[in-house]
Amino acid sequence: MSEVSVVEGGAEDGAPVPDSDENRRQVLYWRLLARLFDPEEQASLESASVAVVEDIGLPVALLDPATSVDSVVQRHPELAGEFDGLMTPEPDADGGRDRAAEVRRAALASKVLLNVFSTGSGTVTAEQLARWQSDAGWLERALGCRPGELRGGRAGAGGGVSPTGTGVGTPAPDLSRLIPEIGPELGSIEAGLVRRMHLREVLADPALASRLTPSMSLIEQLLRDKNNLSGVALANAKALIRRYVDEVTEVLRTQVEKATVGELDRSVPPKRVFRNLDLDRTIWKNLTNWDPEEERLYVDRLYYRHTSRKTTPQRLIVVVDQSGSMVDSMVNCTILASIFAGLPKVDVHLIAYDTQALDLTPWAHDPFETLLRTQLGGGTDGTVAMALAQPKIAEPRNTVVVWISDFYEWRTDELFESMAAIHRSGAKFIPVGSVTSSGRGSVNPWFREKFKDLGTPVISGHIKKLVHELKTFLT
C-alpha cells in the first residue's frame, strides 16, 4: 500500500489511509529546509511543527534557532543521550520501521542541523562562536564522533549539507556515509565565523577571550595575525594556541605510544620481578617435578617474560609546506614531530618552507614555540627546503624523510629529481599530501603519479596513517 503525504484527516472508502507519523516527520523536515534557505518564518510550517513537537512530548525550545542545544539539554537533561548516534540509527531487529521514533529523531536532528548550518550574516561575537562550536559538537556526537573530531581538518570549499531522508517513505536521516564531506564543511563554516569576528577586539578583552574555544580555524587565524597583536591581545592569543597544542598533543601522543612498539629484545635478560613472571611457562617447564602422591608441583626454576624492546637510533627529517593551503598540516606535523622528538634514540629535524625555508630543529621539541616562529602563507618552492634537508642525511639507511605538501610547485622536475635521489640513496622517503583529522586534502596529480612510479605513493588521509608508517621504520 502506497503512502501519501497529506494532513491527518478522514479518507474515503478505498482510499489510502494517511500515515500520521509520516506526515509529522515531513512537516519537521520541510520546516528545516525552509529555514535553511530562508531565515524568515513560514507561519503554517512553524505552527504545524509546534503542534507536532508538543504532541510527541518534546520541548518547543527545539524549534527556537536562538536556543543552543546546550540550553535545551540543561533544561531537559534526559534528552542528552538521545543526541548520541542520533544520525546513525540502528535498524530494527525485525527489519521494520518505528515511525513514532523517526518523528522524534526528526525533531532532534532538525534542531542540531539548523543550529549548525544556518549561521546568518554580519559580525559574530565570541559568545556566538562559542555557541556554534558547542552546537557543532552536538552534531558530531549525533554522527557518532567525539566533539571537535570532524573539524580537525582543513576547511573545505564552501557550501552546506542538506539533510537526507525527507521524502515519502524514507527513514530518519543517516548521515554517517557523508562524514568525510561533513567534517571539512564544518571547518569551512567555522572559519567563516572566525573571519566575521572582530578578533583583535575580542582578544584585547580577557572576558571575551575566555569564551573562545580553540579550534583549527581559530588557531589558523591567530597564527596569521600574531605579528599584528601586542600586549593583552597577544598574551590571550598565545594562551589559546598553547591550549590547542596541548589538547592535540595529548591525543597524538596516545596514538604514537600505542603504535611505536619495537620487537622484544631477547639479548637483554628479563627483570626478575613478579609482574614479569611467566606462570604458564614456569608450570610447563617444571612438570617433570610433579609428585602424584602428594599432588604437588615442585618448582626448581622460575621463568620470566622479556619486556625490553629493541630500539635503533634513527634520524627523522620532517619537511612541512607552510603555504596557505597547508596550515592544518603544519600544526599537526609540528606537534607530531615534537612527540617523536621526545622518544628515545630518535633524532628529529624540522624544516618549514614556502618560498623560503626555515630550520626549526632547535625548537622541534616544543610545538608551541615552533608555531610562533612560522610565517603562514605565501607561495611554494620546495627546492629551498631541499637545500636544508639533503645535508642532514648523513646515514641514508638510518634516515626517514617525511615531506608534507600539496606539491603544487614551480620547479617540479628539479624538486622531484632530488626527492628521487633521496629514495635511491637508501633513505626512507614518505611523501604526504595531507595530515589532518578529517583526511581531506588535494595533491598535484603530476607528483602523485611520479611518486607512484617511484614506488613511494603519496599518503593522503588521516594522521594515523603517517603514525603507522613512521612506526614501521622507527621501531
Tab-separated table of C-alpha atoms in Angstrom:
chain	number	residue	atom	x	y	z
A	1	MET	CA	0.000	0.000	0.000
A	2	SER	CA	1.483	3.320	-1.038
A	3	GLU	CA	1.963	6.165	1.409
A	4	VAL	CA	0.671	9.662	0.875
A	5	SER	CA	1.851	12.915	2.366
A	6	VAL	CA	-1.272	14.728	3.477
A	7	VAL	CA	-2.574	16.354	6.616
A	8	GLU	CA	-4.236	13.998	9.029
A	9	GLY	CA	-7.900	13.505	8.430
A	10	GLY	CA	-10.521	11.075	7.224
A	11	ALA	CA	-10.323	9.114	3.999
A	12	GLU	CA	-12.998	7.948	1.606
A	13	ASP	CA	-13.691	4.263	1.306
A	14	GLY	CA	-10.969	2.552	-0.694
A	15	ALA	CA	-8.544	5.498	-0.480
A	16	PRO	CA	-5.131	5.084	1.164
A	17	VAL	CA	-5.104	5.907	4.869
A	18	PRO	CA	-2.710	8.725	5.647
A	19	ASP	CA	0.251	7.864	7.894
A	20	SER	CA	0.114	10.465	10.674
A	21	ASP	CA	3.711	9.831	11.819
A	22	GLU	CA	4.989	10.176	8.266
A	23	ASN	CA	3.144	13.478	7.951
A	24	ARG	CA	4.590	14.735	11.240
A	25	ARG	CA	8.102	13.810	10.149
A	26	GLN	CA	7.726	15.552	6.803
A	27	VAL	CA	6.375	18.707	8.443
A	28	LEU	CA	9.541	18.915	10.569
A	29	TYR	CA	11.885	18.372	7.630
A	30	TRP	CA	10.061	20.800	5.326
A	31	ARG	CA	10.376	23.406	8.073
A	32	LEU	CA	14.087	22.630	8.383
A	33	LEU	CA	14.663	23.052	4.659
A	34	ALA	CA	12.636	26.268	4.582
A	35	ARG	CA	14.629	27.794	7.463
A	36	LEU	CA	17.992	26.706	5.977
A	37	PHE	CA	17.307	28.505	2.704
A	38	ASP	CA	15.263	31.419	4.072
A	39	PRO	CA	15.636	32.711	7.651
A	40	GLU	CA	12.113	34.137	7.532
A	41	GLU	CA	9.496	32.022	9.266
A	42	GLN	CA	6.811	30.222	7.264
A	43	ALA	CA	3.828	30.648	9.564
A	44	SER	CA	1.998	27.477	8.521
A	45	LEU	CA	5.103	25.302	8.872
A	46	GLU	CA	6.013	26.894	12.215
A	47	SER	CA	2.581	26.347	13.743
A	48	ALA	CA	2.376	22.807	12.395
A	49	SER	CA	5.849	21.999	13.765
A	50	VAL	CA	4.926	23.369	17.204
A	51	ALA	CA	1.881	21.119	17.229
A	52	VAL	CA	3.986	18.087	16.254
A	53	VAL	CA	6.659	18.733	18.881
A	54	GLU	CA	4.104	19.235	21.634
A	55	ASP	CA	2.186	16.156	20.519
A	56	ILE	CA	5.240	13.875	20.845
A	57	GLY	CA	6.201	15.310	24.232
A	58	LEU	CA	9.309	17.300	23.286
A	59	PRO	CA	10.053	20.896	24.394
A	60	VAL	CA	9.083	23.650	21.964
A	61	ALA	CA	12.531	25.186	22.571
A	62	LEU	CA	13.798	22.682	19.970
A	63	LEU	CA	12.217	24.919	17.340
A	64	ASP	CA	13.862	28.132	18.523
A	65	PRO	CA	17.006	28.832	16.428
A	66	ALA	CA	18.222	31.266	19.079
A	67	THR	CA	18.366	28.499	21.691
A	68	SER	CA	21.510	26.377	21.756
A	69	VAL	CA	21.425	22.619	22.121
A	70	ASP	CA	23.290	23.067	25.409
A	71	SER	CA	20.430	25.182	26.748
A	72	VAL	CA	17.839	22.611	25.706
A	73	VAL	CA	19.817	19.796	27.331
A	74	GLN	CA	20.368	21.802	30.520
A	75	ARG	CA	16.631	22.246	30.895
A	76	HIS	CA	15.834	18.706	29.751
A	77	PRO	CA	18.857	16.526	30.674
A	78	GLU	CA	17.004	13.359	29.674
A	79	LEU	CA	17.490	14.390	26.024
A	80	ALA	CA	21.316	14.392	26.148
A	81	GLY	CA	21.644	10.686	25.475
A	82	GLU	CA	19.272	10.849	22.512
A	83	PHE	CA	21.678	13.049	20.549
A	84	ASP	CA	24.473	10.454	20.724
A	85	GLY	CA	24.423	8.494	17.462
A	86	LEU	CA	21.181	10.214	16.501
A	87	MET	CA	22.062	10.238	12.795
A	88	THR	CA	23.472	6.731	12.696
A	89	PRO	CA	20.327	4.835	13.741
A	90	GLU	CA	20.437	1.083	14.245
A	91	PRO	CA	17.918	-0.851	12.135
A	92	ASP	CA	15.058	-2.512	13.983
A	93	ALA	CA	15.628	-6.173	14.752
A	94	ASP	CA	12.572	-7.217	12.755
A	95	GLY	CA	13.543	-5.084	9.773
A	96	GLY	CA	10.554	-2.800	10.258
A	97	ARG	CA	10.356	0.914	10.989
A	98	ASP	CA	9.380	2.589	14.216
A	99	ARG	CA	7.675	5.606	12.685
A	100	ALA	CA	6.970	7.263	16.033
A	101	ALA	CA	10.692	7.070	16.905
A	102	GLU	CA	11.541	8.540	13.488
A	103	VAL	CA	9.373	11.581	14.231
A	104	ARG	CA	11.245	12.108	17.493
A	105	ARG	CA	14.598	11.759	15.745
A	106	ALA	CA	13.440	14.205	13.074
A	107	ALA	CA	12.697	16.847	15.707
A	108	LEU	CA	16.081	16.430	17.396
A	109	ALA	CA	18.016	16.198	14.108
A	110	SER	CA	16.288	19.310	12.767
A	111	LYS	CA	17.382	21.224	15.838
A	112	VAL	CA	21.070	20.420	15.582
A	113	LEU	CA	21.223	20.740	11.765
A	114	LEU	CA	19.530	24.138	11.756
A	115	ASN	CA	21.723	25.488	14.562
A	116	VAL	CA	24.900	24.387	12.767
A	117	PHE	CA	24.168	25.116	9.115
A	118	SER	CA	22.141	28.325	9.440
A	119	THR	CA	24.678	30.897	10.642
A	120	GLY	CA	23.125	34.146	9.433
A	121	SER	CA	25.271	37.095	8.403
A	122	GLY	CA	27.026	40.087	9.908
A	123	THR	CA	29.514	40.358	12.739
A	124	VAL	CA	29.970	37.346	15.011
A	125	THR	CA	30.608	37.754	18.728
A	126	ALA	CA	32.773	35.492	20.880
A	127	GLU	CA	29.631	34.185	22.544
A	128	GLN	CA	28.034	33.317	19.195
A	129	LEU	CA	31.160	31.490	18.049
A	130	ALA	CA	31.313	29.526	21.307
A	131	ARG	CA	27.654	28.601	20.953
A	132	TRP	CA	28.157	27.451	17.362
A	133	GLN	CA	31.174	25.362	18.363
A	134	SER	CA	29.083	23.710	21.066
A	135	ASP	CA	26.237	23.006	18.652
A	136	ALA	CA	28.718	21.611	16.118
A	137	GLY	CA	29.969	19.319	18.890
A	138	TRP	CA	26.435	18.000	19.354
A	139	LEU	CA	26.208	17.352	15.594
A	140	GLU	CA	29.475	15.419	15.748
A	141	ARG	CA	28.063	13.376	18.633
A	142	ALA	CA	24.926	12.738	16.580
A	143	LEU	CA	27.183	11.358	13.829
A	144	GLY	CA	28.899	9.023	16.290
A	145	CYS	CA	32.073	11.100	16.686
A	146	ARG	CA	33.711	12.979	19.536
A	147	PRO	CA	33.072	16.738	19.733
A	148	GLY	CA	35.711	18.507	17.637
A	149	GLU	CA	36.800	15.334	15.832
A	150	LEU	CA	35.340	16.173	12.425
A	151	ARG	CA	36.507	19.789	12.500
A	152	GLY	CA	40.155	18.847	12.997
A	153	GLY	CA	40.934	19.102	9.285
A	154	ARG	CA	41.394	21.940	6.849
A	155	ALA	CA	38.227	23.846	5.980
A	156	GLY	CA	36.946	22.720	2.619
A	157	ALA	CA	35.061	24.558	-0.045
A	158	GLY	CA	32.010	26.495	0.959
A	159	GLY	CA	28.517	25.100	0.908
A	160	GLY	CA	26.152	23.351	3.225
A	161	VAL	CA	24.882	19.841	3.721
A	162	SER	CA	21.223	19.184	3.250
A	163	PRO	CA	19.553	16.522	5.368
A	164	THR	CA	18.698	13.276	3.686
A	165	GLY	CA	15.578	11.284	4.200
A	166	THR	CA	12.964	13.988	3.651
A	167	GLY	CA	10.964	12.184	1.000
A	168	VAL	CA	7.931	9.965	1.415
A	169	GLY	CA	8.764	6.508	2.654
A	170	THR	CA	12.391	7.227	3.634
A	171	PRO	CA	13.625	6.621	7.182
A	172	ALA	CA	15.208	9.032	9.629
A	173	PRO	CA	18.418	10.611	8.282
A	174	ASP	CA	21.582	8.543	8.350
A	175	LEU	CA	24.389	10.964	7.513
A	176	SER	CA	27.231	8.641	8.521
A	177	ARG	CA	28.133	7.991	4.884
A	178	LEU	CA	28.688	11.744	4.448
A	179	ILE	CA	31.112	12.093	7.371
A	180	PRO	CA	34.183	12.533	5.077
A	181	GLU	CA	32.426	15.518	3.489
A	182	ILE	CA	30.731	16.958	6.571
A	183	GLY	CA	33.990	17.388	8.505
A	184	PRO	CA	35.591	19.819	6.038
A	185	GLU	CA	32.283	21.662	5.616
A	186	LEU	CA	32.072	22.219	9.365
A	187	GLY	CA	35.630	23.529	9.278
A	188	SER	CA	34.681	25.872	6.435
A	189	ILE	CA	31.682	27.248	8.324
A	190	GLU	CA	33.746	27.731	11.465
A	191	ALA	CA	36.474	29.518	9.519
A	192	GLY	CA	33.846	31.841	8.087
A	193	LEU	CA	32.534	32.652	11.552
A	194	VAL	CA	36.048	33.402	12.792
A	195	ARG	CA	36.616	35.757	9.854
A	196	ARG	CA	33.386	37.569	10.724
A	197	MET	CA	34.599	38.247	14.253
A	198	HIS	CA	36.429	41.372	15.333
A	199	LEU	CA	39.083	39.014	16.638
A	200	ARG	CA	41.584	41.612	17.735
A	201	GLU	CA	38.969	43.377	19.850
A	202	VAL	CA	37.900	40.083	21.368
A	203	LEU	CA	41.479	39.142	22.235
A	204	ALA	CA	42.059	42.523	23.855
A	205	ASP	CA	39.225	41.811	26.312
A	206	PRO	CA	40.149	38.953	28.704
A	207	ALA	CA	36.481	38.315	29.497
A	208	LEU	CA	35.598	37.867	25.818
A	209	ALA	CA	38.772	35.931	25.027
A	210	SER	CA	37.970	33.460	27.793
A	211	ARG	CA	34.805	32.493	25.905
A	212	LEU	CA	36.760	31.336	22.863
A	213	THR	CA	37.255	27.624	22.357
A	214	PRO	CA	40.462	26.869	20.426
A	215	SER	CA	39.939	25.088	17.112
A	216	MET	CA	41.917	24.651	13.903
A	217	SER	CA	40.105	27.558	12.237
A	218	LEU	CA	40.740	29.874	15.169
A	219	ILE	CA	44.387	28.816	15.534
A	220	GLU	CA	44.970	29.420	11.829
A	221	GLN	CA	43.634	32.961	12.141
A	222	LEU	CA	45.706	33.599	15.278
A	223	LEU	CA	48.887	32.382	13.601
A	224	ARG	CA	48.240	34.562	10.575
A	225	ASP	CA	47.571	37.642	12.708
A	226	LYS	CA	50.102	37.129	15.504
A	227	ASN	CA	52.535	39.755	14.183
A	228	ASN	CA	49.792	42.380	14.397
A	229	LEU	CA	48.983	41.651	18.047
A	230	SER	CA	50.593	43.009	21.174
A	231	GLY	CA	50.050	43.304	24.911
A	232	VAL	CA	46.968	41.599	26.324
A	233	ALA	CA	45.722	40.558	22.872
A	234	LEU	CA	48.978	38.758	22.077
A	235	ALA	CA	49.060	37.088	25.504
A	236	ASN	CA	45.496	35.819	25.051
A	237	ALA	CA	46.315	34.601	21.536
A	238	LYS	CA	49.342	32.672	22.822
A	239	ALA	CA	47.254	31.159	25.605
A	240	LEU	CA	44.696	29.894	23.080
A	241	ILE	CA	47.417	28.473	20.815
A	242	ARG	CA	49.117	26.694	23.713
A	243	ARG	CA	45.786	25.307	24.925
A	244	TYR	CA	45.002	23.896	21.488
A	245	VAL	CA	48.519	22.494	21.075
A	246	ASP	CA	48.316	20.753	24.455
A	247	GLU	CA	44.936	19.205	23.615
A	248	VAL	CA	46.063	17.875	20.220
A	249	THR	CA	49.396	16.726	21.648
A	250	GLU	CA	47.625	14.578	24.220
A	251	VAL	CA	45.579	12.860	21.506
A	252	LEU	CA	48.526	12.292	19.151
A	253	ARG	CA	50.835	11.136	21.936
A	254	THR	CA	48.343	8.401	22.798
A	255	GLN	CA	48.323	7.286	19.149
A	256	VAL	CA	52.109	7.271	18.956
A	257	GLU	CA	52.531	5.402	22.236
A	258	LYS	CA	50.128	2.723	21.012
A	259	ALA	CA	51.874	2.438	17.663
A	260	THR	CA	55.599	2.787	18.347
A	261	VAL	CA	56.394	-0.539	19.954
A	262	GLY	CA	59.558	-2.324	18.860
A	263	GLU	CA	60.288	-6.059	18.808
A	264	LEU	CA	61.277	-7.804	22.009
A	265	ASP	CA	64.995	-7.715	22.622
A	266	ARG	CA	65.838	-11.204	23.901
A	267	SER	CA	69.501	-10.347	24.257
A	268	VAL	CA	68.597	-8.384	27.394
A	269	PRO	CA	67.869	-10.646	30.392
A	270	PRO	CA	64.337	-10.212	31.718
A	271	LYS	CA	63.893	-8.419	35.003
A	272	ARG	CA	63.197	-10.940	37.747
A	273	VAL	CA	60.201	-9.223	39.250
A	274	PHE	CA	56.791	-10.689	39.992
A	275	ARG	CA	54.942	-8.732	37.262
A	276	ASN	CA	57.216	-10.338	34.616
A	277	LEU	CA	56.699	-13.896	35.905
A	278	ASP	CA	55.668	-16.218	33.044
A	279	LEU	CA	53.421	-18.548	35.027
A	280	ASP	CA	52.386	-20.817	32.130
A	281	ARG	CA	55.973	-21.424	31.028
A	282	THR	CA	57.113	-21.965	34.604
A	283	ILE	CA	54.495	-24.683	35.137
A	284	TRP	CA	55.234	-26.323	31.766
A	285	LYS	CA	58.987	-26.453	32.337
A	286	ASN	CA	58.581	-27.932	35.832
A	287	LEU	CA	56.017	-30.630	35.037
A	288	THR	CA	58.684	-33.307	35.490
A	289	ASN	CA	58.729	-32.338	39.185
A	290	TRP	CA	55.081	-33.286	39.673
A	291	ASP	CA	54.551	-35.568	42.707
A	292	PRO	CA	51.361	-37.595	42.089
A	293	GLU	CA	51.250	-38.943	45.649
A	294	GLU	CA	51.335	-35.524	47.238
A	295	GLU	CA	49.567	-33.966	44.243
A	296	ARG	CA	52.073	-31.160	44.373
A	297	LEU	CA	54.288	-29.464	41.782
A	298	TYR	CA	57.792	-28.663	42.937
A	299	VAL	CA	59.268	-25.662	41.140
A	300	ASP	CA	63.039	-25.502	40.966
A	301	ARG	CA	63.239	-22.717	38.339
A	302	LEU	CA	61.162	-19.623	37.601
A	303	TYR	CA	60.780	-18.212	34.089
A	304	TYR	CA	60.227	-14.534	33.341
A	305	ARG	CA	58.927	-12.647	30.299
A	306	HIS	CA	61.206	-10.418	28.232
A	307	THR	CA	59.944	-6.847	28.244
A	308	SER	CA	62.901	-4.924	26.844
A	309	ARG	CA	62.247	-3.581	23.337
A	310	LYS	CA	64.739	-3.194	20.524
A	311	THR	CA	65.383	0.412	19.598
A	312	THR	CA	67.629	1.651	16.821
A	313	PRO	CA	68.909	5.207	16.629
A	314	GLN	CA	67.033	6.845	13.748
A	315	ARG	CA	67.017	10.257	12.134
A	316	LEU	CA	63.602	11.695	11.272
A	317	ILE	CA	63.544	14.722	8.966
A	318	VAL	CA	60.149	16.384	8.669
A	319	VAL	CA	59.709	18.950	5.896
A	320	VAL	CA	56.425	20.870	6.014
A	321	ASP	CA	54.928	23.187	3.429
A	322	GLN	CA	53.695	26.212	5.402
A	323	SER	CA	51.938	27.911	2.490
A	324	GLY	CA	48.329	28.992	2.915
A	325	SER	CA	46.869	25.681	1.711
A	326	MET	CA	48.698	23.565	4.305
A	327	VAL	CA	48.016	25.297	7.628
A	328	ASP	CA	46.365	22.312	9.324
A	329	SER	CA	49.190	20.009	8.238
A	330	MET	CA	51.715	22.498	9.610
A	331	VAL	CA	50.020	22.456	13.008
A	332	ASN	CA	49.536	18.685	13.167
A	333	CYS	CA	53.021	17.791	11.927
A	334	THR	CA	54.731	20.285	14.201
A	335	ILE	CA	53.029	18.608	17.139
A	336	LEU	CA	53.764	15.118	15.798
A	337	ALA	CA	57.454	15.973	15.305
A	338	SER	CA	57.681	17.169	18.902
A	339	ILE	CA	56.243	13.870	20.137
A	340	PHE	CA	58.750	11.802	18.167
A	341	ALA	CA	61.498	14.162	19.366
A	342	GLY	CA	60.659	13.022	22.875
A	343	LEU	CA	61.163	9.334	22.069
A	344	PRO	CA	64.485	7.714	22.986
A	345	LYS	CA	67.066	7.430	20.211
A	346	VAL	CA	65.023	9.352	17.627
A	347	ASP	CA	66.852	12.389	16.197
A	348	VAL	CA	64.194	14.759	14.836
A	349	HIS	CA	64.817	17.640	12.430
A	350	LEU	CA	62.029	20.008	11.360
A	351	ILE	CA	62.026	22.286	8.308
A	352	ALA	CA	59.194	24.608	7.243
A	353	TYR	CA	59.055	26.364	3.900
A	354	ASP	CA	57.080	28.453	1.422
A	355	THR	CA	59.308	30.456	-0.927
A	356	GLN	CA	61.918	30.463	1.842
A	357	ALA	CA	62.975	27.683	4.188
A	358	LEU	CA	63.329	27.820	7.951
A	359	ASP	CA	65.185	25.247	10.058
A	360	LEU	CA	63.044	24.816	13.186
A	361	THR	CA	65.056	21.915	14.603
A	362	PRO	CA	66.172	23.789	17.772
A	363	TRP	CA	62.508	24.132	18.765
A	364	ALA	CA	61.262	20.780	17.423
A	365	HIS	CA	60.611	19.512	20.956
A	366	ASP	CA	58.236	22.436	21.665
A	367	PRO	CA	55.384	22.743	19.128
A	368	PHE	CA	54.124	25.948	20.721
A	369	GLU	CA	57.409	27.772	20.224
A	370	THR	CA	57.737	26.258	16.752
A	371	LEU	CA	54.344	27.524	15.606
A	372	LEU	CA	55.084	31.020	16.894
A	373	ARG	CA	58.117	31.072	14.586
A	374	THR	CA	56.219	30.038	11.458
A	375	GLN	CA	55.112	32.529	8.843
A	376	LEU	CA	51.990	31.097	7.211
A	377	GLY	CA	51.022	31.898	3.652
A	378	GLY	CA	52.903	32.812	0.502
A	379	GLY	CA	53.959	30.715	-2.471
A	380	THR	CA	55.722	27.361	-2.609
A	381	ASP	CA	59.283	26.469	-3.608
A	382	GLY	CA	60.340	23.089	-2.276
A	383	THR	CA	63.872	23.381	-3.656
A	384	VAL	CA	64.798	25.812	-0.874
A	385	ALA	CA	63.694	23.240	1.716
A	386	MET	CA	65.589	20.500	-0.102
A	387	ALA	CA	68.773	22.562	0.206
A	388	LEU	CA	68.386	22.360	4.007
A	389	ALA	CA	67.194	18.742	4.145
A	390	GLN	CA	69.805	16.973	1.992
A	391	PRO	CA	72.864	17.802	4.165
A	392	LYS	CA	71.049	16.303	7.167
A	393	ILE	CA	71.019	12.834	5.550
A	394	ALA	CA	74.289	11.502	6.963
A	395	GLU	CA	73.335	7.790	7.053
A	396	PRO	CA	70.646	7.194	4.396
A	397	ARG	CA	69.597	3.735	5.572
A	398	ASN	CA	69.096	5.117	9.029
A	399	THR	CA	67.030	8.124	7.894
A	400	VAL	CA	63.394	8.750	7.091
A	401	VAL	CA	62.332	11.931	5.291
A	402	VAL	CA	58.663	12.931	5.637
A	403	TRP	CA	57.684	15.606	3.134
A	404	ILE	CA	54.257	17.149	3.742
A	405	SER	CA	52.849	19.284	0.931
A	406	ASP	CA	50.155	19.514	-1.729
A	407	PHE	CA	53.119	19.515	-4.158
A	408	TYR	CA	51.898	22.419	-6.270
A	409	GLU	CA	55.397	23.630	-7.062
A	410	TRP	CA	57.085	25.986	-9.502
A	411	ARG	CA	60.183	23.874	-10.222
A	412	THR	CA	58.565	20.462	-10.416
A	413	ASP	CA	61.210	18.468	-12.322
A	414	GLU	CA	64.126	19.751	-10.269
A	415	LEU	CA	62.377	19.061	-6.964
A	416	PHE	CA	61.148	15.600	-7.936
A	417	GLU	CA	64.601	14.540	-9.143
A	418	SER	CA	66.154	15.494	-5.788
A	419	MET	CA	63.399	13.559	-3.971
A	420	ALA	CA	64.025	10.533	-6.189
A	421	ALA	CA	67.736	10.805	-5.368
A	422	ILE	CA	66.920	10.575	-1.644
A	423	HIS	CA	64.875	7.446	-2.305
A	424	ARG	CA	67.658	5.856	-4.408
A	425	SER	CA	70.227	6.619	-1.697
A	426	GLY	CA	68.513	4.126	0.611
A	427	ALA	CA	66.729	6.608	2.840
A	428	LYS	CA	63.038	6.115	3.509
A	429	PHE	CA	61.135	8.869	1.679
A	430	ILE	CA	57.474	9.391	2.644
A	431	PRO	CA	55.510	11.974	0.622
A	432	VAL	CA	52.395	13.111	2.479
A	433	GLY	CA	49.583	15.020	0.803
A	434	SER	CA	47.704	15.957	3.951
A	435	VAL	CA	47.976	15.387	7.666
A	436	THR	CA	44.565	16.232	9.025
A	437	SER	CA	41.965	14.733	11.296
A	438	SER	CA	39.364	14.716	8.523
A	439	GLY	CA	41.607	13.100	5.922
A	440	ARG	CA	40.757	15.606	3.199
A	441	GLY	CA	43.482	17.051	1.026
A	442	SER	CA	44.446	17.909	-2.556
A	443	VAL	CA	47.663	16.716	-4.220
A	444	ASN	CA	49.215	17.752	-7.532
A	445	PRO	CA	48.307	14.846	-9.897
A	446	TRP	CA	51.688	15.082	-11.651
A	447	PHE	CA	53.581	14.469	-8.425
A	448	ARG	CA	51.103	11.787	-7.359
A	449	GLU	CA	51.814	9.736	-10.495
A	450	LYS	CA	55.563	10.318	-10.280
A	451	PHE	CA	55.702	9.138	-6.660
A	452	LYS	CA	53.596	6.094	-7.541
A	453	ASP	CA	56.002	5.148	-10.345
A	454	LEU	CA	58.918	5.673	-7.949
A	455	GLY	CA	57.402	3.187	-5.503
A	456	THR	CA	56.702	5.763	-2.807
A	457	PRO	CA	52.967	6.506	-3.148
A	458	VAL	CA	51.615	9.655	-1.529
A	459	ILE	CA	49.946	9.229	1.847
A	460	SER	CA	46.788	11.311	1.891
A	461	GLY	CA	44.400	10.884	4.720
A	462	HIS	CA	44.170	10.630	8.445
A	463	ILE	CA	47.194	11.441	10.552
A	464	LYS	CA	47.045	7.869	11.895
A	465	LYS	CA	48.361	6.683	8.517
A	466	LEU	CA	51.534	8.708	8.967
A	467	VAL	CA	51.923	7.466	12.539
A	468	HIS	CA	51.679	3.872	11.239
A	469	GLU	CA	54.299	4.486	8.508
A	470	LEU	CA	56.729	6.033	10.983
A	471	LYS	CA	56.155	3.192	13.420
A	472	THR	CA	57.251	0.582	10.879
A	473	PHE	CA	60.515	2.416	10.293
A	474	LEU	CA	61.397	3.768	13.725
A	475	THR	CA	60.746	0.573	15.719
